[in-house]
Amino acid sequence: MQPQSCAPAPEEVENCLPCALFTRNAPVDVVLPTTPQVETAALTSGIVPLGQTVGNSDYFRACPRGGVEILHGGTYLAVYSANIPVAQAVSTDLSLALSGTTLSGSTQTLTSATTDTAVTSVTGMAIFTAECGDLLTLRSSAAISISTPAVVQNVFTLTLIRVCPGSTC
């Protein structure tokens, strides 16, 4: 059996490495659910609400319920960052989840205090295989409430890149 090639199909060359940027500016509230949701019964964390800023809408879609819907199967690279403004108290673990399952190696601990005089930042990432219709979410293990700082900034950023085609819808 021949190994599967990650070379793009000819029709995908013009859309090479489709990517999208999703962000959430301050203010932002991440609320923990009071009851488990049907689609992700194991959900014990809040989902960071992200909106698509730029990117190829043929491959990704920001969902009103939180997260990013994958519209074409394949292998993806997701990189997220959290930049907590000065003097905002946050203590949580952030992680990426695909259709309710935490992606291995994507969890980062984020801790900042109201006495901090600099922005607190963390970055996490994951490489994963997704199918059409999978939902990628950025989750927080604790509730977060960030008020509007003097300069409105991106608090959460998620960059999603399709690095290898796979099955398509």
PDB file of C-alpha atoms in Angstrom:
ATOM      1  CA  MET A   1       0.000   0.000   0.000  1.00  0.00           C
ATOM      2  CA  GLN A   2       1.292   3.452  -0.928  1.00  0.00           C
ATOM      3  CA  PRO A   3       1.548   6.028   1.887  1.00  0.00           C
ATOM      4  CA  GLN A   4      -1.111   8.734   1.654  1.00  0.00           C
ATOM      5  CA  SER A   5       0.219  11.950   0.182  1.00  0.00           C
ATOM      6  CA  CYS A   6      -0.464  15.346   1.714  1.00  0.00           C
ATOM      7  CA  ALA A   7       0.077  17.014  -1.639  1.00  0.00           C
ATOM      8  CA  PRO A   8      -2.965  19.133  -2.478  1.00  0.00           C
ATOM      9  CA  ALA A   9      -5.267  18.078  -5.271  1.00  0.00           C
ATOM     10  CA  PRO A  10      -4.978  20.285  -8.394  1.00  0.00           C
ATOM     11  CA  GLU A  11      -8.271  22.034  -7.615  1.00  0.00           C
ATOM     12  CA  GLU A  12      -6.941  22.965  -4.167  1.00  0.00           C
ATOM     13  CA  VAL A  13      -3.671  24.528  -5.292  1.00  0.00           C
ATOM     14  CA  GLU A  14      -5.247  27.929  -5.867  1.00  0.00           C
ATOM     15  CA  ASN A  15      -6.642  27.771  -2.326  1.00  0.00           C
ATOM     16  CA  CYS A  16      -3.363  26.553  -0.857  1.00  0.00           C
ATOM     17  CA  LEU A  17      -3.271  26.596   2.939  1.00  0.00           C
ATOM     18  CA  PRO A  18      -6.709  28.051   3.575  1.00  0.00           C
ATOM     19  CA  CYS A  19      -6.582  29.831   6.887  1.00  0.00           C
ATOM     20  CA  ALA A  20      -8.709  32.030   9.095  1.00  0.00           C
ATOM     21  CA  LEU A  21      -8.252  34.329  12.060  1.00  0.00           C
ATOM     22  CA  PHE A  22     -10.850  34.355  14.813  1.00  0.00           C
ATOM     23  CA  THR A  23     -10.731  36.922  17.631  1.00  0.00           C
ATOM     24  CA  ARG A  24     -12.589  38.202  20.645  1.00  0.00           C
ATOM     25  CA  ASN A  25     -11.984  41.747  21.838  1.00  0.00           C
ATOM     26  CA  ALA A  26     -12.530  43.092  25.342  1.00  0.00           C
ATOM     27  CA  PRO A  27     -14.991  43.100  26.987  1.00  0.00           C
ATOM     28  CA  VAL A  28     -15.486  39.336  27.101  1.00  0.00           C
ATOM     29  CA  ASP A  29     -17.390  37.040  29.442  1.00  0.00           C
ATOM     30  CA  VAL A  30     -16.916  33.276  29.541  1.00  0.00           C
ATOM     31  CA  VAL A  31     -19.691  31.695  31.572  1.00  0.00           C
ATOM     32  CA  LEU A  32     -19.595  28.127  32.821  1.00  0.00           C
ATOM     33  CA  PRO A  33     -22.716  26.143  31.902  1.00  0.00           C
ATOM     34  CA  THR A  34     -25.084  25.355  34.752  1.00  0.00           C
ATOM     35  CA  THR A  35     -26.284  22.160  33.090  1.00  0.00           C
ATOM     36  CA  PRO A  36     -24.484  19.890  30.608  1.00  0.00           C
ATOM     37  CA  GLN A  37     -25.252  20.560  26.967  1.00  0.00           C
ATOM     38  CA  VAL A  38     -26.746  17.729  24.932  1.00  0.00           C
ATOM     39  CA  GLU A  39     -24.100  17.744  22.193  1.00  0.00           C
ATOM     40  CA  THR A  40     -21.185  17.714  24.642  1.00  0.00           C
ATOM     41  CA  ALA A  41     -22.436  15.971  27.751  1.00  0.00           C
ATOM     42  CA  ALA A  42     -18.958  16.037  29.293  1.00  0.00           C
ATOM     43  CA  LEU A  43     -18.672  19.815  28.953  1.00  0.00           C
ATOM     44  CA  THR A  44     -17.479  21.264  32.249  1.00  0.00           C
ATOM     45  CA  SER A  45     -15.969  24.455  30.918  1.00  0.00           C
ATOM     46  CA  GLY A  46     -17.029  27.651  29.243  1.00  0.00           C
ATOM     47  CA  ILE A  47     -16.507  28.240  25.540  1.00  0.00           C
ATOM     48  CA  VAL A  48     -14.723  31.447  24.513  1.00  0.00           C
ATOM     49  CA  PRO A  49     -16.949  33.302  22.021  1.00  0.00           C
ATOM     50  CA  LEU A  50     -14.932  33.930  18.846  1.00  0.00           C
ATOM     51  CA  GLY A  51     -15.880  35.817  15.691  1.00  0.00           C
ATOM     52  CA  GLN A  52     -14.210  35.321  12.308  1.00  0.00           C
ATOM     53  CA  THR A  53     -12.068  38.337  11.497  1.00  0.00           C
ATOM     54  CA  VAL A  54     -10.458  37.263   8.221  1.00  0.00           C
ATOM     55  CA  GLY A  55     -10.140  34.045   6.292  1.00  0.00           C
ATOM     56  CA  ASN A  56     -11.583  31.631   3.811  1.00  0.00           C
ATOM     57  CA  SER A  57     -15.255  31.124   4.654  1.00  0.00           C
ATOM     58  CA  ASP A  58     -15.341  28.089   2.325  1.00  0.00           C
ATOM     59  CA  TYR A  59     -13.351  26.139   4.945  1.00  0.00           C
ATOM     60  CA  PHE A  60     -14.409  27.569   8.326  1.00  0.00           C
ATOM     61  CA  ARG A  61     -17.411  29.236   9.931  1.00  0.00           C
ATOM     62  CA  ALA A  62     -17.724  30.965  13.305  1.00  0.00           C
ATOM     63  CA  CYS A  63     -20.719  29.487  15.109  1.00  0.00           C
ATOM     64  CA  PRO A  64     -23.131  31.550  17.206  1.00  0.00           C
ATOM     65  CA  ARG A  65     -23.017  28.887  19.951  1.00  0.00           C
ATOM     66  CA  GLY A  66     -19.255  29.376  20.195  1.00  0.00           C
ATOM     67  CA  GLY A  67     -16.402  27.806  18.315  1.00  0.00           C
ATOM     68  CA  VAL A  68     -15.476  27.284  14.704  1.00  0.00           C
ATOM     69  CA  GLU A  69     -17.164  24.787  12.408  1.00  0.00           C
ATOM     70  CA  ILE A  70     -14.822  22.927  10.044  1.00  0.00           C
ATOM     71  CA  LEU A  71     -16.389  22.720   6.584  1.00  0.00           C
ATOM     72  CA  HIS A  72     -13.798  20.443   4.888  1.00  0.00           C
ATOM     73  CA  GLY A  73     -12.024  17.433   6.345  1.00  0.00           C
ATOM     74  CA  GLY A  74      -8.251  17.378   6.613  1.00  0.00           C
ATOM     75  CA  THR A  75      -5.326  18.012   8.924  1.00  0.00           C
ATOM     76  CA  TYR A  76      -5.312  21.367  10.690  1.00  0.00           C
ATOM     77  CA  LEU A  77      -2.983  23.518  12.779  1.00  0.00           C
ATOM     78  CA  ALA A  78      -4.704  25.635  15.427  1.00  0.00           C
ATOM     79  CA  VAL A  79      -2.782  28.241  17.424  1.00  0.00           C
ATOM     80  CA  TYR A  80      -4.487  30.320  20.099  1.00  0.00           C
ATOM     81  CA  SER A  81      -3.319  33.143  22.312  1.00  0.00           C
ATOM     82  CA  ALA A  82      -4.798  34.905  25.300  1.00  0.00           C
ATOM     83  CA  ASN A  83      -3.641  38.405  26.195  1.00  0.00           C
ATOM     84  CA  ILE A  84      -5.182  39.488  29.475  1.00  0.00           C
ATOM     85  CA  PRO A  85      -5.133  43.271  29.939  1.00  0.00           C
ATOM     86  CA  VAL A  86      -3.395  44.941  32.867  1.00  0.00           C
ATOM     87  CA  ALA A  87      -5.120  44.663  36.267  1.00  0.00           C
ATOM     88  CA  GLN A  88      -7.583  41.887  35.290  1.00  0.00           C
ATOM     89  CA  ALA A  89      -7.798  38.878  37.598  1.00  0.00           C
ATOM     90  CA  VAL A  90      -7.933  35.550  35.713  1.00  0.00           C
ATOM     91  CA  SER A  91      -7.107  32.025  36.839  1.00  0.00           C
ATOM     92  CA  THR A  92      -7.996  29.265  34.397  1.00  0.00           C
ATOM     93  CA  ASP A  93      -6.773  26.529  32.112  1.00  0.00           C
ATOM     94  CA  LEU A  94      -7.366  27.134  28.404  1.00  0.00           C
ATOM     95  CA  SER A  95      -7.582  24.268  25.931  1.00  0.00           C
ATOM     96  CA  LEU A  96      -8.760  23.431  22.430  1.00  0.00           C
ATOM     97  CA  ALA A  97     -11.504  20.845  21.962  1.00  0.00           C
ATOM     98  CA  LEU A  98     -12.706  19.164  18.777  1.00  0.00           C
ATOM     99  CA  SER A  99     -16.369  18.166  18.906  1.00  0.00           C
ATOM    100  CA  GLY A 100     -16.208  17.968  22.688  1.00  0.00           C
ATOM    101  CA  THR A 101     -12.869  16.143  23.068  1.00  0.00           C
ATOM    102  CA  THR A 102      -9.872  18.092  24.414  1.00  0.00           C
ATOM    103  CA  LEU A 103      -6.985  18.077  21.939  1.00  0.00           C
ATOM    104  CA  SER A 104      -3.861  16.561  23.455  1.00  0.00           C
ATOM    105  CA  GLY A 105      -1.139  19.050  24.392  1.00  0.00           C
ATOM    106  CA  SER A 106      -3.322  22.131  23.872  1.00  0.00           C
ATOM    107  CA  THR A 107      -3.910  23.046  27.543  1.00  0.00           C
ATOM    108  CA  GLN A 108      -2.197  26.127  28.974  1.00  0.00           C
ATOM    109  CA  THR A 109      -2.587  27.637  32.454  1.00  0.00           C
ATOM    110  CA  LEU A 110      -3.384  31.340  32.550  1.00  0.00           C
ATOM    111  CA  THR A 111      -3.053  33.330  35.776  1.00  0.00           C
ATOM    112  CA  SER A 112      -3.098  37.100  36.212  1.00  0.00           C
ATOM    113  CA  ALA A 113      -3.918  39.442  39.104  1.00  0.00           C
ATOM    114  CA  THR A 114      -5.482  42.859  39.558  1.00  0.00           C
ATOM    115  CA  THR A 115      -2.050  44.073  40.701  1.00  0.00           C
ATOM    116  CA  ASP A 116      -0.306  43.070  37.445  1.00  0.00           C
ATOM    117  CA  THR A 117       1.265  46.012  35.616  1.00  0.00           C
ATOM    118  CA  ALA A 118       1.810  44.215  32.293  1.00  0.00           C
ATOM    119  CA  VAL A 119      -0.315  42.175  29.911  1.00  0.00           C
ATOM    120  CA  THR A 120      -0.368  38.453  30.811  1.00  0.00           C
ATOM    121  CA  SER A 121      -0.089  36.204  27.748  1.00  0.00           C
ATOM    122  CA  VAL A 122      -0.176  32.497  26.940  1.00  0.00           C
ATOM    123  CA  THR A 123      -0.127  30.592  23.661  1.00  0.00           C
ATOM    124  CA  GLY A 124      -1.265  27.057  22.917  1.00  0.00           C
ATOM    125  CA  MET A 125      -1.516  24.936  19.798  1.00  0.00           C
ATOM    126  CA  ALA A 126      -2.600  21.602  18.368  1.00  0.00           C
ATOM    127  CA  ILE A 127      -2.301  19.683  15.115  1.00  0.00           C
ATOM    128  CA  PHE A 128      -5.331  17.488  14.500  1.00  0.00           C
ATOM    129  CA  THR A 129      -7.415  15.699  11.902  1.00  0.00           C
ATOM    130  CA  ALA A 130     -10.990  16.897  11.478  1.00  0.00           C
ATOM    131  CA  GLU A 131     -13.999  15.862   9.454  1.00  0.00           C
ATOM    132  CA  CYS A 132     -16.616  18.051   7.842  1.00  0.00           C
ATOM    133  CA  GLY A 133     -18.937  19.383  10.539  1.00  0.00           C
ATOM    134  CA  ASP A 134     -16.502  19.067  13.467  1.00  0.00           C
ATOM    135  CA  LEU A 135     -16.617  21.955  15.925  1.00  0.00           C
ATOM    136  CA  LEU A 136     -13.356  23.435  17.272  1.00  0.00           C
ATOM    137  CA  THR A 137     -13.731  25.354  20.524  1.00  0.00           C
ATOM    138  CA  LEU A 138     -11.418  27.287  22.810  1.00  0.00           C
ATOM    139  CA  ARG A 139     -12.421  26.379  26.357  1.00  0.00           C
ATOM    140  CA  SER A 140     -11.808  27.833  29.767  1.00  0.00           C
ATOM    141  CA  SER A 141     -11.914  25.737  32.949  1.00  0.00           C
ATOM    142  CA  ALA A 142     -13.172  28.736  34.947  1.00  0.00           C
ATOM    143  CA  ALA A 143     -15.466  31.671  34.354  1.00  0.00           C
ATOM    144  CA  ILE A 144     -13.719  34.766  32.964  1.00  0.00           C
ATOM    145  CA  SER A 145     -14.944  38.354  32.986  1.00  0.00           C
ATOM    146  CA  ILE A 146     -12.738  41.011  31.396  1.00  0.00           C
ATOM    147  CA  SER A 147     -13.886  44.612  31.367  1.00  0.00           C
ATOM    148  CA  THR A 148     -13.018  47.078  28.633  1.00  0.00           C
ATOM    149  CA  PRO A 149      -9.437  48.332  29.069  1.00  0.00           C
ATOM    150  CA  ALA A 150      -8.351  51.833  28.088  1.00  0.00           C
ATOM    151  CA  VAL A 151      -7.407  50.475  24.663  1.00  0.00           C
ATOM    152  CA  VAL A 152      -9.718  47.785  23.312  1.00  0.00           C
ATOM    153  CA  GLN A 153      -7.492  44.884  22.346  1.00  0.00           C
ATOM    154  CA  ASN A 154      -7.815  41.329  21.124  1.00  0.00           C
ATOM    155  CA  VAL A 155      -8.030  39.263  24.282  1.00  0.00           C
ATOM    156  CA  PHE A 156      -8.368  35.899  22.525  1.00  0.00           C
ATOM    157  CA  THR A 157      -7.039  35.004  19.077  1.00  0.00           C
ATOM    158  CA  LEU A 158      -7.319  31.688  17.251  1.00  0.00           C
ATOM    159  CA  THR A 159      -5.532  31.067  13.958  1.00  0.00           C
ATOM    160  CA  LEU A 160      -6.690  27.987  12.083  1.00  0.00           C
ATOM    161  CA  ILE A 161      -4.799  26.620   9.047  1.00  0.00           C
ATOM    162  CA  ARG A 162      -5.652  23.587   6.936  1.00  0.00           C
ATOM    163  CA  VAL A 163      -2.253  22.020   6.275  1.00  0.00           C
ATOM    164  CA  CYS A 164      -3.281  18.808   4.504  1.00  0.00           C
ATOM    165  CA  PRO A 165      -6.422  17.899   2.587  1.00  0.00           C
ATOM    166  CA  GLY A 166      -8.410  14.893   3.671  1.00  0.00           C
ATOM    167  CA  SER A 167     -11.913  13.714   3.048  1.00  0.00           C
ATOM    168  CA  THR A 168     -14.226  16.454   1.854  1.00  0.00           C
ATOM    169  CA  CYS A 169     -17.911  17.110   2.339  1.00  0.00           C
TER     170      CYS A 169
END
